[in-house]
Amino acid sequence: MRLLWKTHDYLPDIGFDKPDHYFGVPEEERSSRVQLTGDTCIIDNEDFFIRGVIKIPITDEEMYFGIGVWISQKKENFENYQQHPDSAEIGPYFGWLCSDISEFGDTLSLKTEAHFQSGNLRPWIKLHTSDHPLAVAQREGISLARAWEIVHEYLPKD
């Protein structure tokens, strides 16, 4: 399964459990080529990814819709994050978005920044300003109804 969701009191967040690059490694090679945790991924000791959250404001409520995503990192930034995982004193660090959020079009390789937080919180991911639908949604917000439409696309179909 590629997606995770976490239920809150109201609107659930959604999230991707692996960066898209993970699926480019043949399944029989993953155990030797990929190091994956809930927050980091290393492929072939060359490609480095961290997990963070894109927060999208809900325009008709005082809340955010969270999407757990993966972004790439330079090796030195990744290592600094590993050494200081609970620090707001590092970054922000540039990265490419490595999660395909199809409800917003092609989101792979959008430019991002990881803003690190203390308190055992995942980094929040800010998209660079552009006209891409996901960047517009992060900047301007979406309706609660639209957020629920997105959630329903990711819930298991039983």
mmCIF file of C-alpha atoms in Angstrom:
data_model
loop_
_atom_site.group_PDB
_atom_site.id
_atom_site.type_symbol
_atom_site.label_atom_id
_atom_site.label_comp_id
_atom_site.label_asym_id
_atom_site.label_seq_id
_atom_site.Cartn_x
_atom_site.Cartn_y
_atom_site.Cartn_z
ATOM 1 C CA MET A 1 0.000 0.000 0.000
ATOM 2 C CA ARG A 2 1.362 3.397 -0.930
ATOM 3 C CA LEU A 3 -0.821 5.695 1.149
ATOM 4 C CA LEU A 4 -1.426 6.244 4.809
ATOM 5 C CA TRP A 5 -4.041 8.326 6.528
ATOM 6 C CA LYS A 6 -4.382 9.499 10.053
ATOM 7 C CA THR A 7 -7.759 10.307 11.504
ATOM 8 C CA HIS A 8 -8.135 13.475 13.536
ATOM 9 C CA ASP A 9 -11.221 14.806 15.259
ATOM 10 C CA TYR A 10 -12.505 16.060 11.941
ATOM 11 C CA LEU A 11 -10.724 15.849 8.586
ATOM 12 C CA PRO A 12 -8.137 13.082 8.181
ATOM 13 C CA ASP A 13 -4.703 13.826 6.792
ATOM 14 C CA ILE A 14 -3.361 11.630 4.012
ATOM 15 C CA GLY A 15 0.209 10.602 3.408
ATOM 16 C CA PHE A 16 2.537 8.580 1.237
ATOM 17 C CA ASP A 17 4.524 5.870 2.997
ATOM 18 C CA LYS A 18 7.360 5.817 0.446
ATOM 19 C CA PRO A 19 8.879 8.235 -2.076
ATOM 20 C CA ASP A 20 8.008 7.451 -5.692
ATOM 21 C CA HIS A 21 11.674 6.633 -6.388
ATOM 22 C CA TYR A 22 11.324 3.581 -4.114
ATOM 23 C CA PHE A 23 9.065 1.957 -6.698
ATOM 24 C CA GLY A 24 11.764 2.374 -9.354
ATOM 25 C CA VAL A 25 13.886 -0.202 -7.502
ATOM 26 C CA PRO A 26 12.942 -3.768 -8.431
ATOM 27 C CA GLU A 27 11.177 -5.474 -5.530
ATOM 28 C CA GLU A 28 13.788 -8.232 -5.258
ATOM 29 C CA GLU A 29 16.567 -5.599 -4.876
ATOM 30 C CA ARG A 30 14.898 -3.331 -2.314
ATOM 31 C CA SER A 31 16.267 -5.095 0.771
ATOM 32 C CA SER A 32 19.854 -4.548 -0.390
ATOM 33 C CA ARG A 33 19.509 -1.137 -2.058
ATOM 34 C CA VAL A 34 16.971 0.759 0.070
ATOM 35 C CA GLN A 35 17.117 1.930 3.680
ATOM 36 C CA LEU A 36 13.593 3.022 4.646
ATOM 37 C CA THR A 37 12.237 4.340 7.926
ATOM 38 C CA GLY A 38 9.018 6.202 8.637
ATOM 39 C CA ASP A 39 10.862 9.513 8.125
ATOM 40 C CA THR A 40 13.822 8.872 5.819
ATOM 41 C CA CYS A 41 14.758 6.876 2.747
ATOM 42 C CA ILE A 42 18.155 6.233 1.172
ATOM 43 C CA ILE A 43 18.479 4.503 -2.191
ATOM 44 C CA ASP A 44 21.861 3.130 -3.288
ATOM 45 C CA ASN A 45 23.574 5.480 -0.821
ATOM 46 C CA GLU A 46 23.095 8.146 -3.532
ATOM 47 C CA ASP A 47 19.503 9.372 -3.309
ATOM 48 C CA PHE A 48 18.252 10.841 -0.029
ATOM 49 C CA PHE A 49 14.652 11.599 0.933
ATOM 50 C CA ILE A 50 12.845 12.938 3.971
ATOM 51 C CA ARG A 51 9.191 12.848 4.864
ATOM 52 C CA GLY A 52 7.327 16.028 5.687
ATOM 53 C CA VAL A 53 3.884 17.588 5.582
ATOM 54 C CA ILE A 54 2.338 19.983 3.096
ATOM 55 C CA LYS A 55 -0.267 22.049 4.925
ATOM 56 C CA ILE A 56 -3.150 23.347 2.836
ATOM 57 C CA PRO A 57 -5.427 25.907 4.487
ATOM 58 C CA ILE A 58 -9.145 25.159 4.476
ATOM 59 C CA THR A 59 -10.794 28.381 3.339
ATOM 60 C CA ASP A 60 -14.116 27.887 5.078
ATOM 61 C CA GLU A 61 -12.687 26.591 8.390
ATOM 62 C CA GLU A 62 -9.812 27.537 10.677
ATOM 63 C CA MET A 63 -7.837 24.393 9.957
ATOM 64 C CA TYR A 64 -5.332 22.808 7.622
ATOM 65 C CA PHE A 65 -5.458 19.720 5.456
ATOM 66 C CA GLY A 66 -2.189 17.811 5.764
ATOM 67 C CA ILE A 67 -0.566 15.737 3.055
ATOM 68 C CA GLY A 68 2.421 13.638 4.116
ATOM 69 C CA VAL A 69 4.958 13.730 1.287
ATOM 70 C CA TRP A 70 8.572 12.915 0.497
ATOM 71 C CA ILE A 71 11.150 15.332 -0.843
ATOM 72 C CA SER A 72 14.712 14.795 -2.028
ATOM 73 C CA GLN A 73 17.672 16.204 -0.120
ATOM 74 C CA LYS A 74 21.337 16.823 -0.799
ATOM 75 C CA LYS A 75 23.458 14.316 1.131
ATOM 76 C CA GLU A 76 24.914 16.923 3.506
ATOM 77 C CA ASN A 77 21.467 18.377 4.324
ATOM 78 C CA PHE A 78 20.058 14.887 4.828
ATOM 79 C CA GLU A 79 22.907 13.985 7.186
ATOM 80 C CA ASN A 80 22.434 17.224 9.130
ATOM 81 C CA TYR A 81 18.740 16.378 9.539
ATOM 82 C CA GLN A 82 19.628 12.866 10.735
ATOM 83 C CA GLN A 83 21.972 14.365 13.323
ATOM 84 C CA HIS A 84 19.368 16.952 14.438
ATOM 85 C CA PRO A 85 15.929 15.370 13.800
ATOM 86 C CA ASP A 86 14.200 17.385 16.531
ATOM 87 C CA SER A 87 15.591 20.808 15.755
ATOM 88 C CA ALA A 88 14.084 23.943 14.300
ATOM 89 C CA GLU A 89 17.615 25.358 14.106
ATOM 90 C CA ILE A 90 18.501 23.748 10.761
ATOM 91 C CA GLY A 91 17.349 24.610 7.261
ATOM 92 C CA PRO A 92 15.229 25.398 5.474
ATOM 93 C CA TYR A 93 16.588 23.050 2.834
ATOM 94 C CA PHE A 94 15.669 22.869 -0.834
ATOM 95 C CA GLY A 95 14.239 19.629 -2.214
ATOM 96 C CA TRP A 96 12.245 18.220 -5.124
ATOM 97 C CA LEU A 97 8.792 16.822 -4.360
ATOM 98 C CA CYS A 98 8.916 13.022 -4.724
ATOM 99 C CA SER A 99 5.261 12.132 -4.115
ATOM 100 C CA ASP A 100 2.686 12.055 -6.892
ATOM 101 C CA ILE A 101 -0.490 13.726 -5.618
ATOM 102 C CA SER A 102 -2.597 13.071 -8.694
ATOM 103 C CA GLU A 103 -5.554 15.218 -7.558
ATOM 104 C CA PHE A 104 -3.327 18.250 -8.186
ATOM 105 C CA GLY A 105 -1.891 17.147 -11.539
ATOM 106 C CA ASP A 106 1.732 16.152 -12.007
ATOM 107 C CA THR A 107 3.393 17.021 -8.713
ATOM 108 C CA LEU A 108 6.654 15.096 -9.067
ATOM 109 C CA SER A 109 9.686 17.361 -9.091
ATOM 110 C CA LEU A 110 7.999 20.521 -7.861
ATOM 111 C CA LYS A 111 10.466 22.788 -6.055
ATOM 112 C CA THR A 112 10.087 22.787 -2.272
ATOM 113 C CA GLU A 113 11.709 23.843 0.982
ATOM 114 C CA ALA A 114 11.755 21.718 4.129
ATOM 115 C CA HIS A 115 11.190 23.779 7.265
ATOM 116 C CA PHE A 116 12.286 21.793 10.284
ATOM 117 C CA GLN A 117 10.482 21.804 13.620
ATOM 118 C CA SER A 118 11.159 20.729 17.163
ATOM 119 C CA GLY A 119 8.764 18.731 19.317
ATOM 120 C CA ASN A 120 9.121 15.510 17.286
ATOM 121 C CA LEU A 121 7.150 17.082 14.434
ATOM 122 C CA ARG A 122 7.904 16.263 10.829
ATOM 123 C CA PRO A 123 9.205 19.113 8.690
ATOM 124 C CA TRP A 124 6.562 21.207 7.008
ATOM 125 C CA ILE A 125 7.039 21.440 3.288
ATOM 126 C CA LYS A 126 6.584 24.737 1.491
ATOM 127 C CA LEU A 127 6.251 24.727 -2.271
ATOM 128 C CA HIS A 128 8.031 27.398 -4.266
ATOM 129 C CA THR A 129 5.684 30.011 -5.663
ATOM 130 C CA SER A 130 4.276 28.961 -9.027
ATOM 131 C CA ASP A 131 0.983 28.586 -10.878
ATOM 132 C CA HIS A 132 0.934 24.828 -10.266
ATOM 133 C CA PRO A 133 -2.427 23.779 -8.727
ATOM 134 C CA LEU A 134 -0.753 22.385 -5.589
ATOM 135 C CA ALA A 135 1.264 25.564 -5.015
ATOM 136 C CA VAL A 136 -1.885 27.643 -5.545
ATOM 137 C CA ALA A 137 -3.796 25.445 -3.080
ATOM 138 C CA GLN A 138 -1.071 25.845 -0.463
ATOM 139 C CA ARG A 139 -1.024 29.596 -0.983
ATOM 140 C CA GLU A 140 -4.769 30.292 -1.323
ATOM 141 C CA GLY A 141 -6.405 27.286 0.344
ATOM 142 C CA ILE A 142 -9.152 24.904 -0.715
ATOM 143 C CA SER A 143 -12.712 24.374 0.491
ATOM 144 C CA LEU A 144 -13.553 21.741 3.054
ATOM 145 C CA ALA A 145 -15.667 19.993 0.420
ATOM 146 C CA ARG A 146 -12.642 19.795 -1.909
ATOM 147 C CA ALA A 147 -10.471 18.429 0.900
ATOM 148 C CA TRP A 148 -13.039 15.685 1.532
ATOM 149 C CA GLU A 149 -13.091 14.857 -2.202
ATOM 150 C CA ILE A 150 -9.331 14.348 -2.054
ATOM 151 C CA VAL A 151 -9.556 12.236 1.111
ATOM 152 C CA HIS A 152 -12.192 9.994 -0.477
ATOM 153 C CA GLU A 153 -9.872 9.320 -3.418
ATOM 154 C CA TYR A 154 -7.338 7.811 -0.999
ATOM 155 C CA LEU A 155 -9.563 5.891 1.394
ATOM 156 C CA PRO A 156 -9.649 2.123 0.823
ATOM 157 C CA LYS A 157 -12.369 1.039 -1.566
ATOM 158 C CA ASP A 158 -14.095 -1.894 0.129
#
